[in-house]
PDB file of C-alpha atoms in Angstrom:
ATOM      1  CA  MET A1332      22.660 -28.562  29.661  1.00 91.00           C
ATOM      2  CA  ARG A1333      20.395 -31.615  29.925  1.00 93.00           C
ATOM      3  CA  ILE A1334      17.510 -32.582  32.196  1.00 95.00           C
ATOM      4  CA  ILE A1335      18.376 -36.014  33.602  1.00 94.00           C
ATOM      5  CA  THR A1336      15.008 -37.548  34.468  1.00 94.00           C
ATOM      6  CA  GLY A1337      11.346 -36.904  35.094  1.00 95.00           C
ATOM      7  CA  LYS A1338       8.692 -35.230  33.007  1.00 96.00           C
ATOM      8  CA  TYR A1339      11.204 -33.301  30.873  1.00 97.00           C
ATOM      9  CA  LYS A1340      13.859 -36.024  30.691  1.00 96.00           C
ATOM     10  CA  GLY A1341      16.327 -35.516  27.863  1.00 94.00           C
ATOM     11  CA  ARG A1342      15.408 -31.892  27.144  1.00 95.00           C
ATOM     12  CA  ARG A1343      18.513 -29.883  26.289  1.00 94.00           C
ATOM     13  CA  PHE A1344      19.234 -26.192  26.512  1.00 94.00           C
ATOM     14  CA  ASP A1345      22.253 -24.575  24.901  1.00 92.00           C
ATOM     15  CA  ILE A1346      24.098 -22.351  27.337  1.00 90.00           C
ATOM     16  CA  PRO A1347      25.633 -19.262  25.729  1.00 88.00           C
ATOM     17  CA  ARG A1348      29.436 -19.409  25.606  1.00 85.00           C
ATOM     18  CA  THR A1349      29.609 -15.978  27.238  1.00 85.00           C
ATOM     19  CA  PHE A1350      28.205 -17.304  30.527  1.00 85.00           C
ATOM     20  CA  LYS A1351      30.493 -17.253  33.550  1.00 76.00           C
ATOM     21  CA  ALA A1352      28.409 -19.864  35.390  1.00 71.00           C
ATOM     22  CA  ARG A1353      29.512 -23.488  35.324  1.00 70.00           C
ATOM     23  CA  PRO A1354      26.473 -25.757  35.503  1.00 75.00           C
ATOM     24  CA  THR A1355      26.701 -28.793  37.749  1.00 82.00           C
ATOM     25  CA  THR A1356      27.939 -31.578  35.483  1.00 83.00           C
ATOM     26  CA  ASP A1357      25.412 -34.173  34.342  1.00 87.00           C
ATOM     27  CA  PHE A1358      27.509 -36.854  36.078  1.00 91.00           C
ATOM     28  CA  ALA A1359      27.498 -35.027  39.432  1.00 93.00           C
ATOM     29  CA  LYS A1360      23.859 -33.960  39.103  1.00 94.00           C
ATOM     30  CA  GLU A1361      22.654 -37.478  38.314  1.00 94.00           C
ATOM     31  CA  ASN A1362      24.620 -38.992  41.188  1.00 95.00           C
ATOM     32  CA  ILE A1363      23.565 -36.474  43.835  1.00 96.00           C
ATOM     33  CA  PHE A1364      19.910 -36.817  42.820  1.00 96.00           C
ATOM     34  CA  ASN A1365      20.247 -40.604  43.098  1.00 95.00           C
ATOM     35  CA  VAL A1366      21.504 -40.120  46.672  1.00 96.00           C
ATOM     36  CA  LEU A1367      18.738 -37.642  47.455  1.00 96.00           C
ATOM     37  CA  THR A1368      15.989 -40.145  46.641  1.00 93.00           C
ATOM     38  CA  GLN A1369      16.715 -41.790  49.998  1.00 94.00           C
ATOM     39  CA  TYR A1370      16.077 -38.468  51.770  1.00 95.00           C
ATOM     40  CA  ILE A1371      13.220 -36.800  49.926  1.00 96.00           C
ATOM     41  CA  ASP A1372      10.310 -37.446  47.593  1.00 96.00           C
ATOM     42  CA  PHE A1373      10.341 -34.586  45.099  1.00 97.00           C
ATOM     43  CA  ASP A1374       6.688 -35.084  44.100  1.00 95.00           C
ATOM     44  CA  ASP A1375       4.823 -31.986  45.291  1.00 94.00           C
ATOM     45  CA  ALA A1376       7.866 -30.735  47.242  1.00 97.00           C
ATOM     46  CA  THR A1377       8.710 -27.063  47.483  1.00 98.00           C
ATOM     47  CA  ALA A1378      12.277 -26.139  46.606  1.00 98.00           C
ATOM     48  CA  LEU A1379      14.701 -23.234  46.683  1.00 98.00           C
ATOM     49  CA  ASP A1380      17.657 -23.012  44.287  1.00 98.00           C
ATOM     50  CA  LEU A1381      20.234 -20.453  45.448  1.00 98.00           C
ATOM     51  CA  PHE A1382      22.883 -19.119  43.052  1.00 97.00           C
ATOM     52  CA  ALA A1383      20.809 -20.703  40.275  1.00 97.00           C
ATOM     53  CA  GLY A1384      23.334 -19.931  37.518  1.00 94.00           C
ATOM     54  CA  THR A1385      22.037 -21.638  34.372  1.00 94.00           C
ATOM     55  CA  GLY A1386      18.931 -23.004  36.087  1.00 95.00           C
ATOM     56  CA  SER A1387      20.051 -26.617  35.653  1.00 95.00           C
ATOM     57  CA  ILE A1388      18.981 -27.639  39.171  1.00 97.00           C
ATOM     58  CA  THR A1389      15.743 -25.641  38.981  1.00 98.00           C
ATOM     59  CA  LEU A1390      14.745 -27.395  35.763  1.00 97.00           C
ATOM     60  CA  GLU A1391      15.681 -30.793  37.196  1.00 97.00           C
ATOM     61  CA  LEU A1392      13.545 -30.141  40.283  1.00 98.00           C
ATOM     62  CA  LEU A1393      10.546 -29.153  38.167  1.00 98.00           C
ATOM     63  CA  SER A1394      11.019 -32.211  35.965  1.00 97.00           C
ATOM     64  CA  ARG A1395      11.071 -34.451  39.058  1.00 97.00           C
ATOM     65  CA  GLY A1396       7.701 -33.165  40.227  1.00 96.00           C
ATOM     66  CA  CYS A1397       8.314 -30.270  42.606  1.00 97.00           C
ATOM     67  CA  SER A1398       5.116 -28.290  42.968  1.00 97.00           C
ATOM     68  CA  ARG A1399       6.916 -24.977  43.486  1.00 98.00           C
ATOM     69  CA  VAL A1400      10.504 -23.873  42.902  1.00 98.00           C
ATOM     70  CA  VAL A1401      11.979 -20.504  43.774  1.00 98.00           C
ATOM     71  CA  CYS A1402      15.325 -19.791  42.170  1.00 98.00           C
ATOM     72  CA  VAL A1403      17.578 -16.848  42.936  1.00 98.00           C
ATOM     73  CA  GLU A1404      20.210 -15.564  40.518  1.00 97.00           C
ATOM     74  CA  LEU A1405      21.921 -12.170  40.505  1.00 97.00           C
ATOM     75  CA  ASP A1406      23.310 -12.075  36.953  1.00 95.00           C
ATOM     76  CA  ARG A1407      20.892 -10.445  34.500  1.00 96.00           C
ATOM     77  CA  ASP A1408      21.792 -12.655  31.527  1.00 95.00           C
ATOM     78  CA  HIS A1409      21.626 -15.861  33.558  1.00 95.00           C
ATOM     79  CA  HIS A1410      18.261 -14.838  34.994  1.00 97.00           C
ATOM     80  CA  ARG A1411      16.955 -14.152  31.476  1.00 96.00           C
ATOM     81  CA  PHE A1412      18.241 -17.554  30.306  1.00 96.00           C
ATOM     82  CA  ILE A1413      16.439 -19.306  33.191  1.00 97.00           C
ATOM     83  CA  THR A1414      13.236 -17.399  32.420  1.00 97.00           C
ATOM     84  CA  ASP A1415      13.482 -18.402  28.741  1.00 96.00           C
ATOM     85  CA  CYS A1416      13.961 -22.083  29.692  1.00 96.00           C
ATOM     86  CA  LEU A1417      10.922 -21.931  31.979  1.00 97.00           C
ATOM     87  CA  ARG A1418       8.886 -20.400  29.159  1.00 96.00           C
ATOM     88  CA  LYS A1419       9.983 -23.143  26.733  1.00 95.00           C
ATOM     89  CA  LEU A1420       8.851 -25.817  29.209  1.00 95.00           C
ATOM     90  CA  ASP A1421       5.684 -23.837  30.012  1.00 93.00           C
ATOM     91  CA  VAL A1422       6.296 -24.089  33.768  1.00 91.00           C
ATOM     92  CA  ARG A1423       6.287 -20.399  34.661  1.00 81.00           C
ATOM     93  CA  GLU A1424       3.341 -20.915  37.038  1.00 89.00           C
ATOM     94  CA  THR A1425       5.300 -23.404  39.193  1.00 95.00           C
ATOM     95  CA  CYS A1426       8.579 -21.511  39.326  1.00 97.00           C
ATOM     96  CA  LEU A1427       9.463 -18.074  40.615  1.00 96.00           C
ATOM     97  CA  PRO A1428      12.793 -16.888  39.166  1.00 97.00           C
ATOM     98  CA  ILE A1429      14.092 -14.036  41.301  1.00 98.00           C
ATOM     99  CA  ARG A1430      16.819 -11.762  40.003  1.00 98.00           C
ATOM    100  CA  GLY A1431      18.635 -10.665  43.098  1.00 98.00           C
ATOM    101  CA  ASP A1432      21.365 -11.112  45.659  1.00 97.00           C
ATOM    102  CA  VAL A1433      21.127 -14.422  47.532  1.00 97.00           C
ATOM    103  CA  PHE A1434      22.302 -12.894  50.823  1.00 96.00           C
ATOM    104  CA  ARG A1435      19.605 -10.196  50.705  1.00 97.00           C
ATOM    105  CA  PHE A1436      17.019 -12.798  49.745  1.00 97.00           C
ATOM    106  CA  LEU A1437      17.985 -15.005  52.712  1.00 96.00           C
ATOM    107  CA  LYS A1438      17.535 -12.082  55.116  1.00 94.00           C
ATOM    108  CA  THR A1439      13.984 -11.392  53.925  1.00 95.00           C
ATOM    109  CA  CYS A1440      12.630 -14.845  53.071  1.00 96.00           C
ATOM    110  CA  HIS A1441       9.999 -16.188  55.461  1.00 94.00           C
ATOM    111  CA  GLN A1442       8.915 -19.236  53.469  1.00 96.00           C
ATOM    112  CA  GLN A1443       9.971 -22.779  54.356  1.00 97.00           C
ATOM    113  CA  PHE A1444      11.037 -25.369  51.803  1.00 98.00           C
ATOM    114  CA  ASP A1445      11.282 -29.147  51.628  1.00 98.00           C
ATOM    115  CA  PHE A1446      14.522 -28.896  49.670  1.00 98.00           C
ATOM    116  CA  ILE A1447      17.185 -26.203  49.313  1.00 98.00           C
ATOM    117  CA  PHE A1448      20.126 -26.345  46.924  1.00 98.00           C
ATOM    118  CA  ALA A1449      22.973 -23.815  46.884  1.00 98.00           C
ATOM    119  CA  ASP A1450      25.784 -23.687  44.342  1.00 96.00           C
ATOM    120  CA  PRO A1451      27.704 -20.459  44.967  1.00 95.00           C
ATOM    121  CA  PRO A1452      30.860 -19.533  43.081  1.00 92.00           C
ATOM    122  CA  TYR A1453      33.597 -21.609  44.710  1.00 90.00           C
ATOM    123  CA  ALA A1454      35.759 -18.495  45.182  1.00 89.00           C
ATOM    124  CA  LEU A1455      33.019 -16.585  47.009  1.00 93.00           C
ATOM    125  CA  PRO A1456      34.582 -15.150  50.211  1.00 93.00           C
ATOM    126  CA  ASP A1457      31.387 -15.720  52.249  1.00 92.00           C
ATOM    127  CA  LEU A1458      30.954 -19.327  51.056  1.00 95.00           C
ATOM    128  CA  PRO A1459      31.755 -20.941  54.461  1.00 95.00           C
ATOM    129  CA  GLN A1460      28.949 -18.945  56.139  1.00 95.00           C
ATOM    130  CA  ILE A1461      26.193 -20.075  53.766  1.00 96.00           C
ATOM    131  CA  PRO A1462      25.114 -23.233  55.658  1.00 97.00           C
ATOM    132  CA  ASP A1463      24.650 -21.201  58.857  1.00 96.00           C
ATOM    133  CA  LEU A1464      22.747 -18.490  56.979  1.00 95.00           C
ATOM    134  CA  VAL A1465      20.372 -20.994  55.372  1.00 95.00           C
ATOM    135  CA  LEU A1466      19.881 -23.210  58.413  1.00 96.00           C
ATOM    136  CA  GLY A1467      19.841 -20.339  60.905  1.00 94.00           C
ATOM    137  CA  ARG A1468      16.929 -18.678  59.111  1.00 93.00           C
ATOM    138  CA  GLN A1469      14.884 -21.881  59.507  1.00 93.00           C
ATOM    139  CA  LEU A1470      14.075 -21.972  55.810  1.00 96.00           C
ATOM    140  CA  LEU A1471      13.950 -25.776  55.855  1.00 96.00           C
ATOM    141  CA  LYS A1472      10.808 -27.588  56.866  1.00 97.00           C
ATOM    142  CA  PRO A1473      11.368 -30.012  59.783  1.00 94.00           C
ATOM    143  CA  ASP A1474      12.222 -32.973  57.515  1.00 94.00           C
ATOM    144  CA  GLY A1475      13.800 -30.827  54.806  1.00 97.00           C
ATOM    145  CA  ILE A1476      17.154 -31.340  53.098  1.00 98.00           C
ATOM    146  CA  PHE A1477      19.783 -28.733  52.248  1.00 98.00           C
ATOM    147  CA  VAL A1478      22.423 -29.604  49.644  1.00 98.00           C
ATOM    148  CA  PHE A1479      25.451 -27.356  49.372  1.00 98.00           C
ATOM    149  CA  GLU A1480      27.784 -27.625  46.385  1.00 96.00           C
ATOM    150  CA  HIS A1481      31.324 -26.433  47.065  1.00 95.00           C
ATOM    151  CA  GLY A1482      34.983 -26.916  46.251  1.00 90.00           C
ATOM    152  CA  GLN A1483      37.218 -29.541  47.832  1.00 91.00           C
ATOM    153  CA  GLN A1484      38.920 -27.038  50.142  1.00 91.00           C
ATOM    154  CA  ASN A1485      35.750 -26.758  52.257  1.00 94.00           C
ATOM    155  CA  ASP A1486      34.843 -29.257  54.977  1.00 95.00           C
ATOM    156  CA  PHE A1487      31.489 -28.988  56.741  1.00 97.00           C
ATOM    157  CA  SER A1488      31.550 -32.350  58.530  1.00 96.00           C
ATOM    158  CA  ALA A1489      31.742 -30.677  61.965  1.00 96.00           C
ATOM    159  CA  HIS A1490      28.559 -28.657  61.364  1.00 97.00           C
ATOM    160  CA  PRO A1491      25.773 -29.745  63.758  1.00 97.00           C
ATOM    161  CA  HIS A1492      23.291 -30.272  60.893  1.00 97.00           C
ATOM    162  CA  PHE A1493      25.732 -32.110  58.606  1.00 98.00           C
ATOM    163  CA  VAL A1494      24.508 -35.505  57.362  1.00 97.00           C
ATOM    164  CA  GLU A1495      26.964 -36.622  54.697  1.00 97.00           C
ATOM    165  CA  HIS A1496      29.458 -35.573  52.040  1.00 98.00           C
ATOM    166  CA  ARG A1497      29.574 -36.773  48.442  1.00 97.00           C
ATOM    167  CA  GLN A1498      32.270 -36.065  45.872  1.00 96.00           C
ATOM    168  CA  TYR A1499      32.010 -36.566  42.124  1.00 94.00           C
ATOM    169  CA  GLY A1500      35.229 -35.520  40.407  1.00 89.00           C
ATOM    170  CA  SER A1501      35.955 -31.960  41.521  1.00 88.00           C
ATOM    171  CA  VAL A1502      32.343 -31.396  42.611  1.00 92.00           C
ATOM    172  CA  ASN A1503      31.615 -31.706  46.338  1.00 96.00           C
ATOM    173  CA  PHE A1504      28.207 -31.822  47.972  1.00 98.00           C
ATOM    174  CA  SER A1505      27.525 -31.489  51.685  1.00 98.00           C
ATOM    175  CA  ILE A1506      24.074 -32.584  52.793  1.00 98.00           C
ATOM    176  CA  PHE A1507      22.430 -31.031  55.843  1.00 98.00           C
ATOM    177  CA  ARG A1508      19.212 -31.736  57.675  1.00 95.00           C
TER     178      ARG A1508
END
């Protein structure tokens, strides 16, 4: 796993082979972040990374200048890996890694964010409800952006907050505002 740009550009972290999580590919991550620069300035932004997996997006957000990142991951080993990466970069004071269920977190979170990213398992039965859960809880600041990574079988273009869709190989991103 590699950080694409920013303060920690080029830093690599070896993901254990036993991990079930599939990090967003460098190709897809680089392209979606290029698109996002027209929507948001990451300097001093607050961000939320749901279904953080390996922490690839969390680390990218910190490298790009986010002042605060909250990441939520249920798996114990993945959470430990993220925490270790944060320690190696010495950014533990700007990131809060939460080990817990995303759906429970969404029900209790009262903070607003400039940017929210969600990358649930593509086979998750509740995947189609996630945009409504995130946007319905008003977790986004008024000019905030929500990026939802999903499989090609999902189409969110009819959602009232939908802005655009991007596809990079088998990786699909829906952007909401």
